Amino acid sequence: MALTDPAARRHDHGRADAHGHTADDDDVSKRLLESAAILSYDPSTEIDWDAPLPDEHYGLNPEWSTLYGTRLWDEMTEQQRVTLTRHEVCSIMNTGIWFEMILQEMVLRDQYLKDPASAEFRFALTEIADECRHSIMFARACEKMGVPAYRPNKVIAQFGRAFKALAKGELAYGGILVAEEVLDVMQRDWMRGENVLEIVRGTSRIHVVEESRHMKFARQEIRERLRHAGPVRRRTSATGIAMGAYVIVTNMVHPGVYKAAGLDVARALAEVRASEHRRVMMRTSSRHLMAFLAETGLLTSRSAAIYHRIHML
């Protein structure tokens, strides 16, 4: 059959290399590279780092505060609310930095010795470069707000070490997608918040645009890795991704943010756990993620039980 035959071209595009990657898969990465060439930002010049921070502006939309809608929120002064939201957003940014470092190591390991001429390889490195800029951007924003670094405790830090060392394939990209999807929904609101600090709105705009490519890449990689996966592998990966989601979601906001706002930490944590508003917001931020996991067979009864526990379902 002649190579110019459309059927032959389609067959060639569906032929996988030694890593299971096809030309059709590479086409996705090519489109993402084209997007990156047009829509990429340098936070050092896109954000006015010298602009003053208005005293009355929040760190994030009040509706996204962990205490919004609780009795404690009603009792707080306006200054406490402003302080709390600034510390909350910086805690989330620090969690983002922590996980972006895990992400970079997993992606680098995944691309080790793959074809450097492939679009997949080039976009993977482009994503890593984006994540480096994002981490610097978040760190600089927290420094500007005068908020200290909030880090995961030793147990969670060790879990992160194990995850980045052992996770591969759909488990690695599933963990990446969880962190990116949840934060994406939050930041789409923050960047439109008129009473939110411009520094948060600006960093959110940059992150939303560039992370949209990262999410498409992660979804494509997950579909590719599961192409010939059996039910046992899918169930195992589904549970692993859910466990990763549990760690990410439960560590986004450090307990120290409540102390910084002059609140009783034990009471604040109890009200957060009982907050129906918080549960609704978490389910809202997880809606697209849950739909994708269900589509790819990564939402099982066992993983769903974990997501229900952290109110993502």
PDB file of C-alpha atoms in Angstrom:
ATOM      1  CA  MET A   1       0.000   0.000   0.000  1.00  0.00           C
ATOM      2  CA  ALA A   2       1.355   3.430  -0.916  1.00  0.00           C
ATOM      3  CA  LEU A   3       2.519   5.667   1.905  1.00  0.00           C
ATOM      4  CA  THR A   4       0.283   8.410   0.526  1.00  0.00           C
ATOM      5  CA  ASP A   5      -2.780   6.259   1.236  1.00  0.00           C
ATOM      6  CA  PRO A   6      -4.765   7.969   4.059  1.00  0.00           C
ATOM      7  CA  ALA A   7      -5.414   4.600   5.706  1.00  0.00           C
ATOM      8  CA  ALA A   8      -1.671   3.903   5.766  1.00  0.00           C
ATOM      9  CA  ARG A   9      -0.984   7.289   7.335  1.00  0.00           C
ATOM     10  CA  ARG A  10      -3.617   6.649  10.020  1.00  0.00           C
ATOM     11  CA  HIS A  11      -2.105   3.243  10.738  1.00  0.00           C
ATOM     12  CA  ASP A  12       1.361   4.767  11.025  1.00  0.00           C
ATOM     13  CA  HIS A  13       0.065   7.412  13.427  1.00  0.00           C
ATOM     14  CA  GLY A  14      -1.369   4.665  15.603  1.00  0.00           C
ATOM     15  CA  ARG A  15       1.878   2.650  15.726  1.00  0.00           C
ATOM     16  CA  ALA A  16       3.519   2.833  19.146  1.00  0.00           C
ATOM     17  CA  ASP A  17       7.225   3.178  19.874  1.00  0.00           C
ATOM     18  CA  ALA A  18       9.115   1.185  22.508  1.00  0.00           C
ATOM     19  CA  HIS A  19       7.490   3.289  25.251  1.00  0.00           C
ATOM     20  CA  GLY A  20       3.954   2.881  23.899  1.00  0.00           C
ATOM     21  CA  HIS A  21       3.932   6.440  22.510  1.00  0.00           C
ATOM     22  CA  THR A  22       2.259   7.022  19.128  1.00  0.00           C
ATOM     23  CA  ALA A  23       2.441   9.821  16.579  1.00  0.00           C
ATOM     24  CA  ASP A  24      -1.116  10.757  17.556  1.00  0.00           C
ATOM     25  CA  ASP A  25       0.077  11.149  21.156  1.00  0.00           C
ATOM     26  CA  ASP A  26       2.923  13.335  19.933  1.00  0.00           C
ATOM     27  CA  ASP A  27       0.467  15.551  18.039  1.00  0.00           C
ATOM     28  CA  VAL A  28      -1.065  16.541  21.372  1.00  0.00           C
ATOM     29  CA  SER A  29       2.349  17.598  22.657  1.00  0.00           C
ATOM     30  CA  LYS A  30       3.030  19.537  19.440  1.00  0.00           C
ATOM     31  CA  ARG A  31      -0.137  21.567  19.930  1.00  0.00           C
ATOM     32  CA  LEU A  32       0.823  22.250  23.546  1.00  0.00           C
ATOM     33  CA  LEU A  33       4.271  23.432  22.434  1.00  0.00           C
ATOM     34  CA  GLU A  34       2.648  25.799  19.954  1.00  0.00           C
ATOM     35  CA  SER A  35       0.454  27.156  22.736  1.00  0.00           C
ATOM     36  CA  ALA A  36       3.476  27.593  25.019  1.00  0.00           C
ATOM     37  CA  ALA A  37       5.251  29.600  22.323  1.00  0.00           C
ATOM     38  CA  ILE A  38       2.323  32.023  22.179  1.00  0.00           C
ATOM     39  CA  LEU A  39       1.048  32.118  25.777  1.00  0.00           C
ATOM     40  CA  SER A  40       3.876  32.010  28.300  1.00  0.00           C
ATOM     41  CA  TYR A  41       4.722  34.641  30.868  1.00  0.00           C
ATOM     42  CA  ASP A  42       7.702  35.865  32.823  1.00  0.00           C
ATOM     43  CA  PRO A  43       6.437  36.664  36.346  1.00  0.00           C
ATOM     44  CA  SER A  44       9.465  38.885  37.021  1.00  0.00           C
ATOM     45  CA  THR A  45       8.175  41.398  34.460  1.00  0.00           C
ATOM     46  CA  GLU A  46       4.436  40.611  34.277  1.00  0.00           C
ATOM     47  CA  ILE A  47       3.827  41.371  37.965  1.00  0.00           C
ATOM     48  CA  ASP A  48       4.444  44.704  39.645  1.00  0.00           C
ATOM     49  CA  TRP A  49       6.404  43.451  42.631  1.00  0.00           C
ATOM     50  CA  ASP A  50       6.954  46.967  43.999  1.00  0.00           C
ATOM     51  CA  ALA A  51       3.271  47.936  44.170  1.00  0.00           C
ATOM     52  CA  PRO A  52       1.952  48.469  47.715  1.00  0.00           C
ATOM     53  CA  LEU A  53      -0.486  45.952  49.224  1.00  0.00           C
ATOM     54  CA  PRO A  54      -3.769  47.652  50.201  1.00  0.00           C
ATOM     55  CA  ASP A  55      -4.508  46.880  53.847  1.00  0.00           C
ATOM     56  CA  GLU A  56      -8.138  45.949  53.167  1.00  0.00           C
ATOM     57  CA  HIS A  57      -7.518  43.435  50.364  1.00  0.00           C
ATOM     58  CA  TYR A  58      -7.761  39.703  51.006  1.00  0.00           C
ATOM     59  CA  GLY A  59      -5.260  37.017  50.082  1.00  0.00           C
ATOM     60  CA  LEU A  60      -8.021  35.027  48.386  1.00  0.00           C
ATOM     61  CA  ASN A  61     -11.774  35.373  47.883  1.00  0.00           C
ATOM     62  CA  PRO A  62     -13.352  35.107  51.352  1.00  0.00           C
ATOM     63  CA  GLU A  63     -15.579  32.293  50.050  1.00  0.00           C
ATOM     64  CA  TRP A  64     -12.446  30.168  49.619  1.00  0.00           C
ATOM     65  CA  SER A  65     -11.278  30.705  53.189  1.00  0.00           C
ATOM     66  CA  THR A  66     -11.425  27.508  55.208  1.00  0.00           C
ATOM     67  CA  LEU A  67     -13.426  29.294  57.928  1.00  0.00           C
ATOM     68  CA  TYR A  68     -15.913  31.145  55.715  1.00  0.00           C
ATOM     69  CA  GLY A  69     -19.489  30.366  56.709  1.00  0.00           C
ATOM     70  CA  THR A  70     -18.598  29.265  60.230  1.00  0.00           C
ATOM     71  CA  ARG A  71     -19.494  30.878  63.562  1.00  0.00           C
ATOM     72  CA  LEU A  72     -15.829  31.680  64.098  1.00  0.00           C
ATOM     73  CA  TRP A  73     -15.695  33.637  60.831  1.00  0.00           C
ATOM     74  CA  ASP A  74     -18.651  35.733  61.991  1.00  0.00           C
ATOM     75  CA  GLU A  75     -16.841  36.495  65.256  1.00  0.00           C
ATOM     76  CA  MET A  76     -13.572  37.535  63.605  1.00  0.00           C
ATOM     77  CA  THR A  77     -12.601  41.148  63.006  1.00  0.00           C
ATOM     78  CA  GLU A  78     -12.093  42.300  59.424  1.00  0.00           C
ATOM     79  CA  GLN A  79      -8.350  42.526  60.042  1.00  0.00           C
ATOM     80  CA  GLN A  80      -8.290  38.923  61.234  1.00  0.00           C
ATOM     81  CA  ARG A  81     -10.101  37.845  58.075  1.00  0.00           C
ATOM     82  CA  VAL A  82      -7.600  39.692  55.877  1.00  0.00           C
ATOM     83  CA  THR A  83      -4.661  38.202  57.790  1.00  0.00           C
ATOM     84  CA  LEU A  84      -6.135  34.708  57.685  1.00  0.00           C
ATOM     85  CA  THR A  85      -6.751  34.753  53.924  1.00  0.00           C
ATOM     86  CA  ARG A  86      -3.241  36.040  53.222  1.00  0.00           C
ATOM     87  CA  HIS A  87      -1.727  33.254  55.290  1.00  0.00           C
ATOM     88  CA  GLU A  88      -4.079  30.702  53.731  1.00  0.00           C
ATOM     89  CA  VAL A  89      -3.133  31.648  50.179  1.00  0.00           C
ATOM     90  CA  CYS A  90       0.565  31.522  51.056  1.00  0.00           C
ATOM     91  CA  SER A  91       0.111  28.123  52.691  1.00  0.00           C
ATOM     92  CA  ILE A  92      -1.526  26.897  49.474  1.00  0.00           C
ATOM     93  CA  MET A  93       1.292  28.446  47.425  1.00  0.00           C
ATOM     94  CA  ASN A  94       3.889  26.709  49.619  1.00  0.00           C
ATOM     95  CA  THR A  95       2.087  23.409  49.155  1.00  0.00           C
ATOM     96  CA  GLY A  96       2.209  24.150  45.431  1.00  0.00           C
ATOM     97  CA  ILE A  97       5.967  24.696  45.584  1.00  0.00           C
ATOM     98  CA  TRP A  98       6.422  21.439  47.497  1.00  0.00           C
ATOM     99  CA  PHE A  99       4.390  19.473  44.984  1.00  0.00           C
ATOM    100  CA  GLU A 100       5.898  21.217  41.954  1.00  0.00           C
ATOM    101  CA  MET A 101       9.302  19.967  43.094  1.00  0.00           C
ATOM    102  CA  ILE A 102       7.879  16.441  43.343  1.00  0.00           C
ATOM    103  CA  LEU A 103       6.291  16.874  39.907  1.00  0.00           C
ATOM    104  CA  GLN A 104       9.542  17.966  38.293  1.00  0.00           C
ATOM    105  CA  GLU A 105      11.413  14.932  39.557  1.00  0.00           C
ATOM    106  CA  MET A 106       8.690  12.529  38.396  1.00  0.00           C
ATOM    107  CA  VAL A 107       8.498  14.078  34.925  1.00  0.00           C
ATOM    108  CA  LEU A 108      12.276  14.098  34.521  1.00  0.00           C
ATOM    109  CA  ARG A 109      12.472  10.450  35.532  1.00  0.00           C
ATOM    110  CA  ASP A 110       9.645   9.585  33.154  1.00  0.00           C
ATOM    111  CA  GLN A 111      11.430  11.228  30.227  1.00  0.00           C
ATOM    112  CA  TYR A 112      14.847   9.736  31.024  1.00  0.00           C
ATOM    113  CA  LEU A 113      16.444   8.361  27.827  1.00  0.00           C
ATOM    114  CA  LYS A 114      13.348   9.028  25.728  1.00  0.00           C
ATOM    115  CA  ASP A 115      13.696  10.483  22.234  1.00  0.00           C
ATOM    116  CA  PRO A 116      14.761  14.134  22.652  1.00  0.00           C
ATOM    117  CA  ALA A 117      13.431  14.875  19.169  1.00  0.00           C
ATOM    118  CA  SER A 118       9.870  13.968  20.177  1.00  0.00           C
ATOM    119  CA  ALA A 119       7.342  16.660  21.022  1.00  0.00           C
ATOM    120  CA  GLU A 120       6.483  14.780  24.209  1.00  0.00           C
ATOM    121  CA  PHE A 121      10.070  15.128  25.454  1.00  0.00           C
ATOM    122  CA  ARG A 122      10.253  18.802  24.528  1.00  0.00           C
ATOM    123  CA  PHE A 123       6.941  19.654  26.155  1.00  0.00           C
ATOM    124  CA  ALA A 124       7.890  17.748  29.315  1.00  0.00           C
ATOM    125  CA  LEU A 125      10.974  19.955  29.653  1.00  0.00           C
ATOM    126  CA  THR A 126       8.864  23.028  28.839  1.00  0.00           C
ATOM    127  CA  GLU A 127       6.514  22.069  31.665  1.00  0.00           C
ATOM    128  CA  ILE A 128       9.428  21.706  34.073  1.00  0.00           C
ATOM    129  CA  ALA A 129      10.673  25.158  33.086  1.00  0.00           C
ATOM    130  CA  ASP A 130       7.175  26.543  33.721  1.00  0.00           C
ATOM    131  CA  GLU A 131       7.063  24.906  37.150  1.00  0.00           C
ATOM    132  CA  CYS A 132      10.429  26.414  38.102  1.00  0.00           C
ATOM    133  CA  ARG A 133       9.096  29.883  37.279  1.00  0.00           C
ATOM    134  CA  HIS A 134       5.871  29.186  39.166  1.00  0.00           C
ATOM    135  CA  SER A 135       7.712  28.114  42.305  1.00  0.00           C
ATOM    136  CA  ILE A 136       9.871  31.244  42.240  1.00  0.00           C
ATOM    137  CA  MET A 137       6.750  33.337  41.612  1.00  0.00           C
ATOM    138  CA  PHE A 138       4.884  31.831  44.577  1.00  0.00           C
ATOM    139  CA  ALA A 139       7.883  32.174  46.865  1.00  0.00           C
ATOM    140  CA  ARG A 140       8.301  35.811  45.893  1.00  0.00           C
ATOM    141  CA  ALA A 141       4.585  36.525  46.420  1.00  0.00           C
ATOM    142  CA  CYS A 142       4.678  35.064  49.935  1.00  0.00           C
ATOM    143  CA  GLU A 143       7.786  37.080  50.740  1.00  0.00           C
ATOM    144  CA  LYS A 144       6.012  40.231  49.506  1.00  0.00           C
ATOM    145  CA  MET A 145       3.042  39.462  51.758  1.00  0.00           C
ATOM    146  CA  GLY A 146       5.382  38.907  54.704  1.00  0.00           C
ATOM    147  CA  VAL A 147       4.135  35.381  55.329  1.00  0.00           C
ATOM    148  CA  PRO A 148       6.595  32.689  56.501  1.00  0.00           C
ATOM    149  CA  ALA A 149       7.058  29.385  54.673  1.00  0.00           C
ATOM    150  CA  TYR A 150       4.498  26.772  55.689  1.00  0.00           C
ATOM    151  CA  ARG A 151       5.942  23.293  55.201  1.00  0.00           C
ATOM    152  CA  PRO A 152       4.422  19.805  55.531  1.00  0.00           C
ATOM    153  CA  ASN A 153       5.246  17.906  58.713  1.00  0.00           C
ATOM    154  CA  LYS A 154       7.957  15.245  58.747  1.00  0.00           C
ATOM    155  CA  VAL A 155       5.596  12.334  58.097  1.00  0.00           C
ATOM    156  CA  ILE A 156       4.026  14.008  55.069  1.00  0.00           C
ATOM    157  CA  ALA A 157       7.444  15.134  53.837  1.00  0.00           C
ATOM    158  CA  GLN A 158       8.607  11.509  53.899  1.00  0.00           C
ATOM    159  CA  PHE A 159       5.447  10.433  52.056  1.00  0.00           C
ATOM    160  CA  GLY A 160       6.332  12.979  49.374  1.00  0.00           C
ATOM    161  CA  ARG A 161       9.838  11.555  49.102  1.00  0.00           C
ATOM    162  CA  ALA A 162       8.460   8.045  48.676  1.00  0.00           C
ATOM    163  CA  PHE A 163       5.821   9.136  46.163  1.00  0.00           C
ATOM    164  CA  LYS A 164       8.256  10.986  43.905  1.00  0.00           C
ATOM    165  CA  ALA A 165      10.690   8.063  44.056  1.00  0.00           C
ATOM    166  CA  LEU A 166       8.179   5.285  43.359  1.00  0.00           C
ATOM    167  CA  ALA A 167       5.260   6.749  41.409  1.00  0.00           C
ATOM    168  CA  LYS A 168       5.339   6.256  37.662  1.00  0.00           C
ATOM    169  CA  GLY A 169       3.011   6.160  34.686  1.00  0.00           C
ATOM    170  CA  GLU A 170      -0.611   6.991  35.391  1.00  0.00           C
ATOM    171  CA  LEU A 171       0.036   7.111  39.146  1.00  0.00           C
ATOM    172  CA  ALA A 172       2.591   9.897  38.745  1.00  0.00           C
ATOM    173  CA  TYR A 173       0.546  11.881  36.239  1.00  0.00           C
ATOM    174  CA  GLY A 174      -2.630  11.256  38.237  1.00  0.00           C
ATOM    175  CA  GLY A 175      -1.036  12.811  41.310  1.00  0.00           C
ATOM    176  CA  ILE A 176       0.082  15.763  39.197  1.00  0.00           C
ATOM    177  CA  LEU A 177      -3.426  16.204  37.793  1.00  0.00           C
ATOM    178  CA  VAL A 178      -5.055  16.160  41.233  1.00  0.00           C
ATOM    179  CA  ALA A 179      -2.917  19.041  42.488  1.00  0.00           C
ATOM    180  CA  GLU A 180      -3.331  21.063  39.302  1.00  0.00           C
ATOM    181  CA  GLU A 181      -7.095  20.583  38.860  1.00  0.00           C
ATOM    182  CA  VAL A 182      -8.056  21.532  42.423  1.00  0.00           C
ATOM    183  CA  LEU A 183      -5.851  24.636  42.447  1.00  0.00           C
ATOM    184  CA  ASP A 184      -7.027  25.647  38.970  1.00  0.00           C
ATOM    185  CA  VAL A 185     -10.666  26.046  40.041  1.00  0.00           C
ATOM    186  CA  MET A 186      -9.673  28.085  43.088  1.00  0.00           C
ATOM    187  CA  GLN A 187      -7.367  30.388  41.150  1.00  0.00           C
ATOM    188  CA  ARG A 188      -9.932  31.079  38.434  1.00  0.00           C
ATOM    189  CA  ASP A 189     -12.001  32.714  41.176  1.00  0.00           C
ATOM    190  CA  TRP A 190      -9.048  34.457  42.825  1.00  0.00           C
ATOM    191  CA  MET A 191      -7.897  36.134  39.612  1.00  0.00           C
ATOM    192  CA  ARG A 192     -11.345  37.731  39.232  1.00  0.00           C
ATOM    193  CA  GLY A 193     -11.702  38.771  42.870  1.00  0.00           C
ATOM    194  CA  GLU A 194     -12.005  42.563  43.030  1.00  0.00           C
ATOM    195  CA  ASN A 195     -11.202  42.563  46.757  1.00  0.00           C
ATOM    196  CA  VAL A 196      -8.228  40.198  46.326  1.00  0.00           C
ATOM    197  CA  LEU A 197      -4.628  41.452  46.327  1.00  0.00           C
ATOM    198  CA  GLU A 198      -3.409  42.223  42.806  1.00  0.00           C
ATOM    199  CA  ILE A 199      -0.286  40.165  43.452  1.00  0.00           C
ATOM    200  CA  VAL A 200      -2.498  37.109  44.014  1.00  0.00           C
ATOM    201  CA  ARG A 201      -4.691  37.921  41.043  1.00  0.00           C
ATOM    202  CA  GLY A 202      -1.620  38.284  38.815  1.00  0.00           C
ATOM    203  CA  THR A 203       0.090  35.084  39.934  1.00  0.00           C
ATOM    204  CA  SER A 204      -3.228  33.258  39.554  1.00  0.00           C
ATOM    205  CA  ARG A 205      -3.709  34.482  35.969  1.00  0.00           C
ATOM    206  CA  ILE A 206      -0.262  33.276  34.972  1.00  0.00           C
ATOM    207  CA  HIS A 207      -0.684  29.952  36.723  1.00  0.00           C
ATOM    208  CA  VAL A 208      -4.140  29.277  35.251  1.00  0.00           C
ATOM    209  CA  VAL A 209      -2.999  29.898  31.655  1.00  0.00           C
ATOM    210  CA  GLU A 210       0.162  27.810  31.868  1.00  0.00           C
ATOM    211  CA  GLU A 211      -1.266  25.031  34.028  1.00  0.00           C
ATOM    212  CA  SER A 212      -4.089  24.466  31.538  1.00  0.00           C
ATOM    213  CA  ARG A 213      -1.433  23.024  29.206  1.00  0.00           C
ATOM    214  CA  HIS A 214       0.039  20.933  31.998  1.00  0.00           C
ATOM    215  CA  MET A 215      -3.376  19.449  32.753  1.00  0.00           C
ATOM    216  CA  LYS A 216      -3.950  18.549  29.108  1.00  0.00           C
ATOM    217  CA  PHE A 217      -0.517  16.898  29.042  1.00  0.00           C
ATOM    218  CA  ALA A 218      -1.226  14.940  32.233  1.00  0.00           C
ATOM    219  CA  ARG A 219      -4.603  13.738  30.916  1.00  0.00           C
ATOM    220  CA  GLN A 220      -3.007  12.619  27.652  1.00  0.00           C
ATOM    221  CA  GLU A 221      -0.218  10.780  29.488  1.00  0.00           C
ATOM    222  CA  ILE A 222      -2.758   9.024  31.724  1.00  0.00           C
ATOM    223  CA  ARG A 223      -4.847   7.905  28.739  1.00  0.00           C
ATOM    224  CA  GLU A 224      -1.697   6.698  26.996  1.00  0.00           C
ATOM    225  CA  ARG A 225      -0.419   4.701  29.987  1.00  0.00           C
ATOM    226  CA  LEU A 226      -3.829   3.080  30.536  1.00  0.00           C
ATOM    227  CA  ARG A 227      -4.316   2.147  26.898  1.00  0.00           C
ATOM    228  CA  HIS A 228      -3.567  -1.527  27.509  1.00  0.00           C
ATOM    229  CA  ALA A 229      -3.984  -1.624  31.297  1.00  0.00           C
ATOM    230  CA  GLY A 230      -6.020  -4.397  32.852  1.00  0.00           C
ATOM    231  CA  PRO A 231      -8.593  -4.031  35.650  1.00  0.00           C
ATOM    232  CA  VAL A 232      -6.153  -4.887  38.466  1.00  0.00           C
ATOM    233  CA  ARG A 233      -3.712  -2.188  37.400  1.00  0.00           C
ATOM    234  CA  ARG A 234      -6.511   0.358  37.050  1.00  0.00           C
ATOM    235  CA  ARG A 235      -7.848  -0.411  40.529  1.00  0.00           C
ATOM    236  CA  THR A 236      -4.367  -0.222  42.067  1.00  0.00           C
ATOM    237  CA  SER A 237      -3.591   3.064  40.334  1.00  0.00           C
ATOM    238  CA  ALA A 238      -6.993   4.477  41.271  1.00  0.00           C
ATOM    239  CA  THR A 239      -6.321   3.823  44.953  1.00  0.00           C
ATOM    240  CA  GLY A 240      -2.807   5.261  44.737  1.00  0.00           C
ATOM    241  CA  ILE A 241      -4.027   8.464  43.094  1.00  0.00           C
ATOM    242  CA  ALA A 242      -6.749   8.847  45.720  1.00  0.00           C
ATOM    243  CA  MET A 243      -4.204   8.417  48.511  1.00  0.00           C
ATOM    244  CA  GLY A 244      -2.070  11.109  46.894  1.00  0.00           C
ATOM    245  CA  ALA A 245      -5.129  13.367  46.682  1.00  0.00           C
ATOM    246  CA  TYR A 246      -5.798  12.801  50.384  1.00  0.00           C
ATOM    247  CA  VAL A 247      -2.298  13.958  51.286  1.00  0.00           C
ATOM    248  CA  ILE A 248      -2.408  16.986  48.986  1.00  0.00           C
ATOM    249  CA  VAL A 249      -5.851  18.221  50.023  1.00  0.00           C
ATOM    250  CA  THR A 250      -5.397  17.704  53.765  1.00  0.00           C
ATOM    251  CA  ASN A 251      -2.093  19.585  53.717  1.00  0.00           C
ATOM    252  CA  MET A 252      -3.016  22.587  51.579  1.00  0.00           C
ATOM    253  CA  VAL A 253      -3.716  24.824  54.576  1.00  0.00           C
ATOM    254  CA  HIS A 254      -1.296  24.612  57.505  1.00  0.00           C
ATOM    255  CA  PRO A 255      -2.735  24.881  61.049  1.00  0.00           C
ATOM    256  CA  GLY A 256      -0.295  27.723  61.677  1.00  0.00           C
ATOM    257  CA  VAL A 257      -2.457  30.086  59.602  1.00  0.00           C
ATOM    258  CA  TYR A 258      -5.049  30.209  62.402  1.00  0.00           C
ATOM    259  CA  LYS A 259      -2.463  31.079  65.019  1.00  0.00           C
ATOM    260  CA  ALA A 260      -1.153  33.850  62.741  1.00  0.00           C
ATOM    261  CA  ALA A 261      -4.658  35.360  62.684  1.00  0.00           C
ATOM    262  CA  GLY A 262      -4.856  35.290  66.486  1.00  0.00           C
ATOM    263  CA  LEU A 263      -7.363  32.428  66.604  1.00  0.00           C
ATOM    264  CA  ASP A 264      -7.708  29.397  68.834  1.00  0.00           C
ATOM    265  CA  VAL A 265      -6.168  26.720  66.607  1.00  0.00           C
ATOM    266  CA  ALA A 266      -8.095  23.771  68.073  1.00  0.00           C
ATOM    267  CA  ARG A 267     -11.432  25.538  67.680  1.00  0.00           C
ATOM    268  CA  ALA A 268     -10.575  26.717  64.164  1.00  0.00           C
ATOM    269  CA  LEU A 269      -9.684  23.193  63.036  1.00  0.00           C
ATOM    270  CA  ALA A 270     -12.893  21.818  64.556  1.00  0.00           C
ATOM    271  CA  GLU A 271     -15.004  24.399  62.722  1.00  0.00           C
ATOM    272  CA  VAL A 272     -13.202  23.710  59.431  1.00  0.00           C
ATOM    273  CA  ARG A 273     -13.919  19.986  59.791  1.00  0.00           C
ATOM    274  CA  ALA A 274     -17.615  20.684  60.437  1.00  0.00           C
ATOM    275  CA  SER A 275     -18.030  23.328  57.708  1.00  0.00           C
ATOM    276  CA  GLU A 276     -20.627  22.390  55.094  1.00  0.00           C
ATOM    277  CA  HIS A 277     -19.570  25.409  53.009  1.00  0.00           C
ATOM    278  CA  ARG A 278     -16.019  24.081  52.884  1.00  0.00           C
ATOM    279  CA  ARG A 279     -17.296  20.697  51.724  1.00  0.00           C
ATOM    280  CA  VAL A 280     -19.316  22.288  48.923  1.00  0.00           C
ATOM    281  CA  MET A 281     -16.310  24.302  47.739  1.00  0.00           C
ATOM    282  CA  MET A 282     -14.102  21.206  47.705  1.00  0.00           C
ATOM    283  CA  ARG A 283     -16.657  19.258  45.676  1.00  0.00           C
ATOM    284  CA  THR A 284     -16.939  22.191  43.273  1.00  0.00           C
ATOM    285  CA  SER A 285     -13.165  22.354  42.760  1.00  0.00           C
ATOM    286  CA  SER A 286     -13.017  18.586  42.142  1.00  0.00           C
ATOM    287  CA  ARG A 287     -15.925  18.184  39.727  1.00  0.00           C
ATOM    288  CA  HIS A 288     -13.924  18.082  36.471  1.00  0.00           C
ATOM    289  CA  LEU A 289     -11.259  15.877  38.028  1.00  0.00           C
ATOM    290  CA  MET A 290     -13.807  13.311  39.210  1.00  0.00           C
ATOM    291  CA  ALA A 291     -15.409  13.233  35.752  1.00  0.00           C
ATOM    292  CA  PHE A 292     -12.050  12.514  34.124  1.00  0.00           C
ATOM    293  CA  LEU A 293     -11.148   9.805  36.646  1.00  0.00           C
ATOM    294  CA  ALA A 294     -14.517   8.124  36.053  1.00  0.00           C
ATOM    295  CA  GLU A 295     -14.004   8.309  32.269  1.00  0.00           C
ATOM    296  CA  THR A 296     -10.603   6.597  32.495  1.00  0.00           C
ATOM    297  CA  GLY A 297     -11.662   3.895  34.960  1.00  0.00           C
ATOM    298  CA  LEU A 298      -9.744   5.477  37.840  1.00  0.00           C
ATOM    299  CA  LEU A 299     -12.765   6.111  40.043  1.00  0.00           C
ATOM    300  CA  THR A 300     -13.414   2.852  41.854  1.00  0.00           C
ATOM    301  CA  SER A 301     -15.462   2.129  44.968  1.00  0.00           C
ATOM    302  CA  ARG A 302     -12.286   2.104  47.076  1.00  0.00           C
ATOM    303  CA  SER A 303     -10.903   5.350  45.658  1.00  0.00           C
ATOM    304  CA  ALA A 304     -14.347   6.976  45.840  1.00  0.00           C
ATOM    305  CA  ALA A 305     -14.456   6.230  49.575  1.00  0.00           C
ATOM    306  CA  ILE A 306     -11.217   8.193  50.003  1.00  0.00           C
ATOM    307  CA  TYR A 307     -12.525  11.108  47.924  1.00  0.00           C
ATOM    308  CA  HIS A 308     -15.744  11.161  49.972  1.00  0.00           C
ATOM    309  CA  ARG A 309     -13.672  11.363  53.144  1.00  0.00           C
ATOM    310  CA  ILE A 310     -12.004  14.579  51.980  1.00  0.00           C
ATOM    311  CA  HIS A 311     -15.211  15.895  50.384  1.00  0.00           C
ATOM    312  CA  MET A 312     -14.000  15.773  46.791  1.00  0.00           C
ATOM    313  CA  LEU A 313     -17.050  13.648  45.964  1.00  0.00           C
TER     314      LEU A 313
END
